[in-house]
């Protein structure tokens, strides 16, 4: 299945969820927010939210500082 992540097409196996994407891209243990088709997904739903073909995903990383 192909999805669009931060403007780039990537391939994932069918029935992949947000946790699979986080592992695939190496974002585990980082503070991030996930948006699918302009809707923010709560972290509690990462394991049950499955992607559909050509979903548009934005991953926003938290940056510390002042």
Short mmCIF file of C-alpha atoms in Angstrom, two decimals:
data_model
loop_
_atom_site.label_atom_id
_atom_site.label_comp_id
_atom_site.label_asym_id
_atom_site.label_seq_id
_atom_site.Cartn_x
_atom_site.Cartn_y
_atom_site.Cartn_z
CA UNK A 1 0.00 0.00 0.00
CA UNK A 2 1.24 3.51 -0.74
CA UNK A 3 0.72 6.46 1.59
CA UNK A 4 2.01 10.03 1.49
CA UNK A 5 4.11 11.06 4.50
CA UNK A 6 5.16 14.69 4.76
CA UNK A 7 4.74 15.01 0.99
CA UNK A 8 6.63 11.84 0.00
CA UNK A 9 5.09 8.55 -1.15
CA UNK A 10 6.19 5.50 0.81
CA UNK A 11 5.11 1.86 0.75
CA UNK A 12 3.86 -0.08 3.75
CA UNK A 13 2.32 -3.54 4.05
CA UNK A 14 -1.49 -3.78 3.93
CA UNK A 15 -3.21 -3.31 7.32
CA UNK A 16 -0.40 -1.11 8.68
CA UNK A 17 -1.21 1.18 11.56
CA UNK A 18 0.40 4.31 12.97
CA UNK A 19 2.66 2.34 15.32
CA UNK A 20 4.00 0.41 12.30
CA UNK A 21 4.78 3.70 10.53
CA UNK A 22 6.53 5.12 13.61
CA UNK A 23 8.78 2.05 13.78
CA UNK A 24 9.37 2.06 10.01
CA UNK A 25 10.52 5.70 10.08
CA UNK A 26 12.46 5.49 13.37
CA UNK A 27 10.32 7.91 15.39
CA UNK A 28 9.90 5.63 18.43
CA UNK A 29 10.64 7.36 21.76
CA UNK A 30 10.25 10.82 20.18
CA UNK A 31 7.63 13.44 20.88
CA UNK A 32 5.53 13.60 17.73
CA UNK A 33 2.01 14.37 16.56
CA UNK A 34 0.34 12.48 13.71
CA UNK A 35 -2.23 13.91 11.34
CA UNK A 36 -4.11 11.84 8.75
CA UNK A 37 -5.98 13.75 6.04
CA UNK A 38 -5.90 16.91 8.19
CA UNK A 39 -7.22 15.22 11.35
CA UNK A 40 -4.98 14.87 14.41
CA UNK A 41 -4.94 11.31 15.75
CA UNK A 42 -4.70 10.84 19.53
CA UNK A 43 -1.78 8.72 20.70
CA UNK A 44 -4.23 6.30 22.33
CA UNK A 45 -5.50 5.40 18.82
CA UNK A 46 -2.11 4.74 17.16
CA UNK A 47 -2.36 0.95 17.42
CA UNK A 48 -5.92 0.76 16.06
CA UNK A 49 -5.78 3.38 13.30
CA UNK A 50 -5.19 1.62 9.98
CA UNK A 51 -4.04 3.44 6.85
CA UNK A 52 -5.91 3.46 3.56
CA UNK A 53 -4.32 3.74 0.11
CA UNK A 54 -2.90 7.24 -0.50
CA UNK A 55 -3.74 8.60 2.96
CA UNK A 56 -1.94 11.90 3.52
CA UNK A 57 0.02 11.74 6.78
CA UNK A 58 1.87 14.60 8.42
CA UNK A 59 4.32 13.87 11.22
CA UNK A 60 5.16 16.85 13.40
CA UNK A 61 8.11 16.60 15.77
CA UNK A 62 8.35 18.60 18.98
CA UNK A 63 11.36 20.89 19.21
CA UNK A 64 12.56 22.10 22.60
CA UNK A 65 14.19 25.42 23.22
CA UNK A 66 13.38 28.95 23.96
#
